[in-house]
Amino acid sequence: MNSKAPSKFSDAARQQIRASAVARGEQRYDEVVKKVTNAIRTIEQEIQAHNGLYPANGGALTLSELVRRSGVGPKTLFGANYKHSFKKNIVDPWLLSAKGGDAG
């Protein structure tokens, strides 16, 4: 008696729901990238205006500080969509260079 109950949605409706969910996910990704990128630009301007020192957070420029300044959730950049692409290729090298390390 493990028969599957009939679906409330047709195949076409399920495909549309799935496509809408994918589109929303892509939009969220783009919004996060934009917020973090804008925060990076702002922080770079602040560092330049303060003779190479980060003026906030006691001078500590960390991933947590960048996320806070971006206005995204603290675990966002550790999600699968960000961790191996945007965070690894953009955020981590930028943090390293902003702290005075060598990214390459």
Tab-separated table of N, CA, C and O in Angstrom:
chain	number	residue	atom	x	y	z
A	1	MET	N	0.809	-1.198	0.000
A	1	MET	CA	0.000	0.000	0.000
A	1	MET	C	0.850	1.258	0.000
A	1	MET	O	0.492	2.251	0.580
A	2	ASN	N	1.959	1.184	-0.648
A	2	ASN	CA	2.824	2.348	-0.775
A	2	ASN	C	2.618	3.049	-2.106
A	2	ASN	O	3.538	3.541	-2.708
A	3	SER	N	1.383	3.096	-2.555
A	3	SER	CA	1.130	3.748	-3.835
A	3	SER	C	1.278	5.256	-3.680
A	3	SER	O	0.942	5.833	-2.652
A	4	LYS	N	1.792	5.849	-4.713
A	4	LYS	CA	2.045	7.285	-4.700
A	4	LYS	C	0.737	8.031	-4.949
A	4	LYS	O	-0.024	7.691	-5.844
A	5	ALA	N	0.507	9.052	-4.149
A	5	ALA	CA	-0.710	9.851	-4.305
A	5	ALA	C	-0.606	10.667	-5.584
A	5	ALA	O	0.481	11.053	-6.002
A	6	PRO	N	-1.731	10.928	-6.215
A	6	PRO	CA	-1.698	11.741	-7.432
A	6	PRO	C	-1.209	13.153	-7.107
A	6	PRO	O	-1.484	13.703	-6.051
A	7	SER	N	-0.464	13.713	-8.039
A	7	SER	CA	0.102	15.043	-7.853
A	7	SER	C	-0.971	16.107	-8.023
A	7	SER	O	-1.886	15.963	-8.823
A	8	LYS	N	-0.829	17.199	-7.263
A	8	LYS	CA	-1.746	18.334	-7.398
A	8	LYS	C	-1.448	19.130	-8.655
A	8	LYS	O	-2.285	19.880	-9.122
A	9	PHE	N	-0.237	18.955	-9.200
A	9	PHE	CA	0.198	19.775	-10.319
A	9	PHE	C	0.481	18.916	-11.541
A	9	PHE	O	0.990	17.806	-11.428
A	10	SER	N	0.226	19.467	-12.690
A	10	SER	CA	0.550	18.784	-13.936
A	10	SER	C	2.059	18.853	-14.154
A	10	SER	O	2.766	19.625	-13.498
A	11	ASP	N	2.547	18.066	-15.097
A	11	ASP	CA	3.984	18.106	-15.413
A	11	ASP	C	4.404	19.495	-15.869
A	11	ASP	O	5.465	19.987	-15.484
A	12	ALA	N	3.578	20.137	-16.668
A	12	ALA	CA	3.895	21.482	-17.153
A	12	ALA	C	3.962	22.476	-15.991
A	12	ALA	O	4.851	23.334	-15.945
A	13	ALA	N	3.047	22.358	-15.052
A	13	ALA	CA	3.039	23.253	-13.892
A	13	ALA	C	4.278	23.021	-13.028
A	13	ALA	O	4.895	23.975	-12.553
A	14	ARG	N	4.655	21.754	-12.829
A	14	ARG	CA	5.863	21.444	-12.043
A	14	ARG	C	7.109	22.003	-12.721
A	14	ARG	O	7.998	22.541	-12.069
A	15	GLN	N	7.178	21.912	-14.040
A	15	GLN	CA	8.315	22.470	-14.767
A	15	GLN	C	8.368	23.990	-14.618
A	15	GLN	O	9.439	24.570	-14.462
A	16	GLN	N	7.211	24.640	-14.650
A	16	GLN	CA	7.156	26.097	-14.485
A	16	GLN	C	7.572	26.497	-13.069
A	16	GLN	O	8.309	27.474	-12.884
A	17	ILE	N	7.128	25.745	-12.079
A	17	ILE	CA	7.505	26.010	-10.685
A	17	ILE	C	9.018	25.867	-10.529
A	17	ILE	O	9.683	26.709	-9.912
A	18	ARG	N	9.564	24.814	-11.110
A	18	ARG	CA	11.009	24.571	-11.031
A	18	ARG	C	11.785	25.698	-11.730
A	18	ARG	O	12.767	26.212	-11.203
A	19	ALA	N	11.330	26.105	-12.898
A	19	ALA	CA	12.001	27.182	-13.636
A	19	ALA	C	11.950	28.489	-12.850
A	19	ALA	O	12.929	29.241	-12.814
A	20	SER	N	10.816	28.761	-12.212
A	20	SER	CA	10.695	29.977	-11.401
A	20	SER	C	11.653	29.933	-10.209
A	20	SER	O	12.263	30.949	-9.868
A	21	ALA	N	11.773	28.785	-9.596
A	21	ALA	CA	12.678	28.646	-8.452
A	21	ALA	C	14.128	28.857	-8.878
A	21	ALA	O	14.898	29.526	-8.179
A	22	VAL	N	14.503	28.314	-10.016
A	22	VAL	CA	15.864	28.501	-10.523
A	22	VAL	C	16.127	29.977	-10.809
A	22	VAL	O	17.173	30.520	-10.456
A	23	ALA	N	15.160	30.636	-11.423
A	23	ALA	CA	15.313	32.067	-11.734
A	23	ALA	C	15.454	32.890	-10.459
A	23	ALA	O	16.277	33.804	-10.394
A	24	ARG	N	14.674	32.567	-9.422
A	24	ARG	CA	14.790	33.288	-8.143
A	24	ARG	C	16.163	33.054	-7.516
A	24	ARG	O	16.774	33.966	-6.960
A	25	GLY	N	16.652	31.829	-7.611
A	25	GLY	CA	17.978	31.520	-7.072
A	25	GLY	C	19.070	32.297	-7.778
A	25	GLY	O	19.986	32.812	-7.144
A	26	GLU	N	18.967	32.399	-9.103
A	26	GLU	CA	19.954	33.170	-9.864
A	26	GLU	C	19.883	34.649	-9.504
A	26	GLU	O	20.912	35.314	-9.394
A	27	GLN	N	18.678	35.142	-9.296
A	27	GLN	CA	18.512	36.551	-8.917
A	27	GLN	C	19.118	36.807	-7.544
A	27	GLN	O	19.811	37.811	-7.335
A	28	ARG	N	18.896	35.901	-6.589
A	28	ARG	CA	19.484	36.042	-5.250
A	28	ARG	C	21.003	36.026	-5.331
A	28	ARG	O	21.687	36.805	-4.672
A	29	TYR	N	21.554	35.123	-6.137
A	29	TYR	CA	23.004	35.042	-6.305
A	29	TYR	C	23.546	36.376	-6.812
A	29	TYR	O	24.513	36.918	-6.265
A	30	ASP	N	22.918	36.903	-7.853
A	30	ASP	CA	23.356	38.181	-8.424
A	30	ASP	C	23.269	39.311	-7.402
A	30	ASP	O	24.152	40.175	-7.348
A	31	GLU	N	22.223	39.315	-6.585
A	31	GLU	CA	22.070	40.356	-5.565
A	31	GLU	C	23.176	40.268	-4.519
A	31	GLU	O	23.716	41.294	-4.099
A	32	VAL	N	23.520	39.061	-4.091
A	32	VAL	CA	24.586	38.886	-3.103
A	32	VAL	C	25.917	39.345	-3.684
A	32	VAL	O	26.673	40.074	-3.037
A	33	VAL	N	26.199	38.942	-4.910
A	33	VAL	CA	27.451	39.346	-5.554
A	33	VAL	C	27.520	40.868	-5.650
A	33	VAL	O	28.559	41.473	-5.363
A	34	LYS	N	26.425	41.495	-6.015
A	34	LYS	CA	26.394	42.954	-6.124
A	34	LYS	C	26.626	43.621	-4.770
A	34	LYS	O	27.405	44.570	-4.656
A	35	LYS	N	25.973	43.121	-3.713
A	35	LYS	CA	26.142	43.699	-2.382
A	35	LYS	C	27.589	43.575	-1.900
A	35	LYS	O	28.160	44.531	-1.364
A	36	VAL	N	28.176	42.398	-2.079
A	36	VAL	CA	29.547	42.179	-1.612
A	36	VAL	C	30.522	43.020	-2.438
A	36	VAL	O	31.439	43.644	-1.891
A	37	THR	N	30.315	43.073	-3.739
A	37	THR	CA	31.184	43.869	-4.606
A	37	THR	C	31.106	45.348	-4.252
A	37	THR	O	32.129	46.041	-4.202
A	38	ASN	N	29.918	45.839	-3.973
A	38	ASN	CA	29.765	47.243	-3.555
A	38	ASN	C	30.469	47.502	-2.233
A	38	ASN	O	31.105	48.546	-2.052
A	39	ALA	N	30.372	46.555	-1.305
A	39	ALA	CA	31.058	46.711	-0.015
A	39	ALA	C	32.573	46.722	-0.213
A	39	ALA	O	33.278	47.498	0.430
A	40	ILE	N	33.066	45.887	-1.114
A	40	ILE	CA	34.504	45.857	-1.405
A	40	ILE	C	34.955	47.229	-1.924
A	40	ILE	O	35.968	47.766	-1.471
A	41	ARG	N	34.198	47.793	-2.848
A	41	ARG	CA	34.554	49.111	-3.398
A	41	ARG	C	34.559	50.185	-2.305
A	41	ARG	O	35.458	51.023	-2.245
A	42	THR	N	33.548	50.159	-1.450
A	42	THR	CA	33.457	51.138	-0.366
A	42	THR	C	34.636	50.991	0.589
A	42	THR	O	35.253	51.985	0.988
A	43	ILE	N	34.955	49.760	0.949
A	43	ILE	CA	36.071	49.513	1.869
A	43	ILE	C	37.387	49.965	1.242
A	43	ILE	O	38.236	50.561	1.914
A	44	GLU	N	37.560	49.694	-0.053
A	44	GLU	CA	38.777	50.147	-0.731
A	44	GLU	C	38.912	51.662	-0.673
A	44	GLU	O	40.009	52.180	-0.443
A	45	GLN	N	37.816	52.369	-0.864
A	45	GLN	CA	37.834	53.831	-0.793
A	45	GLN	C	38.181	54.302	0.615
A	45	GLN	O	38.950	55.258	0.793
A	46	GLU	N	37.629	53.641	1.625
A	46	GLU	CA	37.914	54.008	3.012
A	46	GLU	C	39.383	53.769	3.349
A	46	GLU	O	40.015	54.590	4.020
A	47	ILE	N	39.916	52.654	2.895
A	47	ILE	CA	41.326	52.342	3.152
A	47	ILE	C	42.219	53.386	2.486
A	47	ILE	O	43.174	53.878	3.088
A	48	GLN	N	41.895	53.739	1.262
A	48	GLN	CA	42.680	54.739	0.543
A	48	GLN	C	42.612	56.096	1.243
A	48	GLN	O	43.615	56.801	1.346
A	49	ALA	N	41.440	56.436	1.756
A	49	ALA	CA	41.274	57.730	2.425
A	49	ALA	C	41.949	57.772	3.800
A	49	ALA	O	42.145	58.851	4.357
A	50	HIS	N	42.291	56.608	4.346
A	50	HIS	CA	42.906	56.557	5.677
A	50	HIS	C	44.330	55.995	5.613
A	50	HIS	O	44.744	55.208	6.473
A	51	ASN	N	45.038	56.402	4.584
A	51	ASN	CA	46.461	56.067	4.446
A	51	ASN	C	46.760	54.571	4.523
A	51	ASN	O	47.716	54.146	5.163
A	52	GLY	N	45.911	53.765	3.887
A	52	GLY	CA	46.153	52.335	3.811
A	52	GLY	C	45.670	51.522	4.992
A	52	GLY	O	45.923	50.326	5.058
A	53	LEU	N	44.975	52.156	5.925
A	53	LEU	CA	44.469	51.439	7.094
A	53	LEU	C	42.945	51.356	7.037
A	53	LEU	O	42.278	52.338	6.699
A	54	TYR	N	42.422	50.205	7.412
A	54	TYR	CA	40.976	50.050	7.466
A	54	TYR	C	40.467	50.765	8.718
A	54	TYR	O	40.874	50.429	9.835
A	55	PRO	N	39.601	51.765	8.574
A	55	PRO	CA	39.240	52.612	9.709
A	55	PRO	C	38.194	52.024	10.664
A	55	PRO	O	38.045	52.524	11.773
A	56	ALA	N	37.490	51.001	10.273
A	56	ALA	CA	36.429	50.436	11.122
A	56	ALA	C	36.902	49.147	11.790
A	56	ALA	O	37.983	48.634	11.493
A	57	ASN	N	36.117	48.640	12.690
A	57	ASN	CA	36.344	47.345	13.334
A	57	ASN	C	37.735	47.244	13.952
A	57	ASN	O	38.376	46.194	13.907
A	58	GLY	N	38.222	48.331	14.494
A	58	GLY	CA	39.547	48.329	15.114
A	58	GLY	C	40.655	48.036	14.117
A	58	GLY	O	41.717	47.574	14.494
A	59	GLY	N	40.392	48.261	12.844
A	59	GLY	CA	41.387	48.026	11.810
A	59	GLY	C	41.404	46.609	11.272
A	59	GLY	O	42.147	46.305	10.346
A	60	ALA	N	40.585	45.726	11.859
A	60	ALA	CA	40.570	44.325	11.436
A	60	ALA	C	39.647	44.133	10.237
A	60	ALA	O	38.436	44.297	10.335
A	61	LEU	N	40.229	43.798	9.111
A	61	LEU	CA	39.467	43.526	7.910
A	61	LEU	C	39.385	42.012	7.738
A	61	LEU	O	40.362	41.358	7.401
A	62	THR	N	38.224	41.484	8.022
A	62	THR	CA	38.010	40.039	7.991
A	62	THR	C	36.832	39.714	7.084
A	62	THR	O	36.081	40.591	6.671
A	63	LEU	N	36.678	38.425	6.816
A	63	LEU	CA	35.527	37.983	6.035
A	63	LEU	C	34.238	38.330	6.772
A	63	LEU	O	33.269	38.786	6.155
A	64	SER	N	34.220	38.173	8.065
A	64	SER	CA	33.031	38.520	8.850
A	64	SER	C	32.695	39.999	8.724
A	64	SER	O	31.531	40.378	8.608
A	65	GLU	N	33.714	40.841	8.734
A	65	GLU	CA	33.497	42.276	8.588
A	65	GLU	C	32.961	42.599	7.195
A	65	GLU	O	32.038	43.403	7.048
A	66	LEU	N	33.500	41.957	6.170
A	66	LEU	CA	33.012	42.178	4.813
A	66	LEU	C	31.559	41.746	4.678
A	66	LEU	O	30.749	42.464	4.102
A	67	VAL	N	31.222	40.616	5.229
A	67	VAL	CA	29.840	40.128	5.172
A	67	VAL	C	28.919	41.088	5.921
A	67	VAL	O	27.832	41.425	5.445
A	68	ARG	N	29.351	41.547	7.087
A	68	ARG	CA	28.543	42.500	7.852
A	68	ARG	C	28.318	43.774	7.052
A	68	ARG	O	27.195	44.267	6.951
A	69	ARG	N	29.388	44.303	6.466
A	69	ARG	CA	29.272	45.526	5.681
A	69	ARG	C	28.418	45.325	4.426
A	69	ARG	O	27.803	46.259	3.933
A	70	SER	N	28.393	44.112	3.914
A	70	SER	CA	27.614	43.809	2.710
A	70	SER	C	26.125	43.703	2.991
A	70	SER	O	25.312	43.872	2.093
A	71	GLY	N	25.800	43.367	4.223
A	71	GLY	CA	24.396	43.191	4.569
A	71	GLY	C	23.844	41.835	4.166
A	71	GLY	O	22.633	41.662	4.040
A	72	VAL	N	24.726	40.854	3.962
A	72	VAL	CA	24.264	39.501	3.665
A	72	VAL	C	24.434	38.652	4.912
A	72	VAL	O	25.153	39.026	5.835
A	73	GLY	N	23.784	37.521	4.931
A	73	GLY	CA	23.853	36.641	6.094
A	73	GLY	C	25.265	36.140	6.341
A	73	GLY	O	26.061	35.988	5.402
A	74	PRO	N	25.601	35.872	7.596
A	74	PRO	CA	26.970	35.482	7.934
A	74	PRO	C	27.432	34.173	7.295
A	74	PRO	O	28.612	33.954	7.120
A	75	LYS	N	26.508	33.295	6.922
A	75	LYS	CA	26.883	32.012	6.337
A	75	LYS	C	26.728	31.990	4.821
A	75	LYS	O	27.039	30.999	4.171
A	76	THR	N	26.286	33.092	4.257
A	76	THR	CA	25.966	33.127	2.838
A	76	THR	C	27.120	32.696	1.944
A	76	THR	O	26.954	31.854	1.064
A	77	LEU	N	28.288	33.260	2.137
A	77	LEU	CA	29.414	32.973	1.250
A	77	LEU	C	29.988	31.576	1.435
A	77	LEU	O	30.855	31.158	0.674
A	78	PHE	N	29.498	30.841	2.423
A	78	PHE	CA	29.935	29.469	2.622
A	78	PHE	C	28.991	28.471	1.970
A	78	PHE	O	29.229	27.274	2.006
A	79	GLY	N	27.912	28.968	1.359
A	79	GLY	CA	26.988	28.105	0.627
A	79	GLY	C	27.658	27.560	-0.623
A	79	GLY	O	28.592	28.142	-1.169
A	80	ALA	N	27.166	26.444	-1.098
A	80	ALA	CA	27.766	25.768	-2.254
A	80	ALA	C	27.833	26.664	-3.483
A	80	ALA	O	28.797	26.588	-4.258
A	81	ASN	N	26.861	27.522	-3.678
A	81	ASN	CA	26.851	28.381	-4.863
A	81	ASN	C	27.948	29.438	-4.835
A	81	ASN	O	28.367	29.925	-5.878
A	82	TYR	N	28.404	29.829	-3.662
A	82	TYR	CA	29.377	30.912	-3.529
A	82	TYR	C	30.774	30.414	-3.179
A	82	TYR	O	31.761	30.972	-3.631
A	83	LYS	N	30.840	29.400	-2.343
A	83	LYS	CA	32.100	28.963	-1.746
A	83	LYS	C	33.176	28.625	-2.777
A	83	LYS	O	34.327	29.007	-2.619
A	84	HIS	N	32.812	27.918	-3.827
A	84	HIS	CA	33.812	27.443	-4.784
A	84	HIS	C	33.932	28.335	-6.010
A	84	HIS	O	34.690	28.026	-6.915
A	85	SER	N	33.203	29.424	-6.028
A	85	SER	CA	33.306	30.320	-7.179
A	85	SER	C	33.592	31.737	-6.709
A	85	SER	O	34.745	32.165	-6.659
A	86	PHE	N	32.576	32.461	-6.339
A	86	PHE	CA	32.719	33.873	-5.989
A	86	PHE	C	33.650	34.078	-4.795
A	86	PHE	O	34.566	34.900	-4.851
A	87	LYS	N	33.447	33.340	-3.723
A	87	LYS	CA	34.288	33.501	-2.534
A	87	LYS	C	35.730	33.126	-2.842
A	87	LYS	O	36.661	33.868	-2.524
A	88	LYS	N	35.928	31.993	-3.467
A	88	LYS	CA	37.282	31.493	-3.735
A	88	LYS	C	38.034	32.366	-4.746
A	88	LYS	O	39.220	32.628	-4.577
A	89	ASN	N	37.347	32.819	-5.781
A	89	ASN	CA	38.014	33.525	-6.872
A	89	ASN	C	38.046	35.037	-6.722
A	89	ASN	O	38.905	35.697	-7.307
A	90	ILE	N	37.122	35.608	-5.963
A	90	ILE	CA	37.037	37.061	-5.835
A	90	ILE	C	37.303	37.515	-4.402
A	90	ILE	O	38.208	38.307	-4.138
A	91	VAL	N	36.507	37.026	-3.474
A	91	VAL	CA	36.555	37.527	-2.094
A	91	VAL	C	37.855	37.166	-1.387
A	91	VAL	O	38.521	38.045	-0.818
A	92	ASP	N	38.234	35.900	-1.395
A	92	ASP	CA	39.438	35.487	-0.669
A	92	ASP	C	40.703	36.189	-1.172
A	92	ASP	O	41.476	36.718	-0.364
A	93	PRO	N	40.931	36.240	-2.509
A	93	PRO	CA	42.125	36.970	-2.971
A	93	PRO	C	42.072	38.460	-2.625
A	93	PRO	O	43.102	39.050	-2.278
A	94	TRP	N	40.886	39.056	-2.695
A	94	TRP	CA	40.784	40.471	-2.355
A	94	TRP	C	41.112	40.694	-0.885
A	94	TRP	O	41.863	41.618	-0.546
A	95	LEU	N	40.567	39.874	0.000
A	95	LEU	CA	40.867	40.017	1.431
A	95	LEU	C	42.361	39.879	1.686
A	95	LEU	O	42.938	40.648	2.458
A	96	LEU	N	42.971	38.902	1.055
A	96	LEU	CA	44.401	38.681	1.249
A	96	LEU	C	45.201	39.901	0.800
A	96	LEU	O	46.101	40.365	1.509
A	97	SER	N	44.860	40.439	-0.366
A	97	SER	CA	45.613	41.606	-0.848
A	97	SER	C	45.308	42.851	-0.022
A	97	SER	O	46.194	43.669	0.218
A	98	ALA	N	44.061	43.002	0.434
A	98	ALA	CA	43.694	44.164	1.241
A	98	ALA	C	44.400	44.135	2.593
A	98	ALA	O	44.702	45.184	3.159
A	99	LYS	N	44.688	42.944	3.094
A	99	LYS	CA	45.393	42.823	4.364
A	99	LYS	C	46.908	42.964	4.177
A	99	LYS	O	47.657	42.933	5.136
A	100	GLY	N	47.332	43.070	2.923
A	100	GLY	CA	48.756	43.238	2.653
A	100	GLY	C	49.464	41.963	2.324
A	100	GLY	O	50.688	41.938	2.211
A	101	GLY	N	48.723	40.859	2.126
A	101	GLY	CA	49.343	39.592	1.762
A	101	GLY	C	49.453	39.478	0.259
A	101	GLY	O	49.081	40.371	-0.497
A	102	ASP	N	49.979	38.372	-0.191
A	102	ASP	CA	50.152	38.119	-1.616
A	102	ASP	C	49.113	37.098	-2.039
A	102	ASP	O	49.123	35.960	-1.569
A	103	ALA	N	48.209	37.480	-2.927
A	103	ALA	CA	47.127	36.598	-3.359
A	103	ALA	C	47.585	35.588	-4.398
A	103	ALA	O	46.867	34.673	-4.721
A	104	GLY	N	48.725	35.732	-4.966
A	104	GLY	CA	49.068	34.851	-6.055
A	104	GLY	C	50.288	34.100	-5.810
A	104	GLY	O	50.698	33.212	-6.410
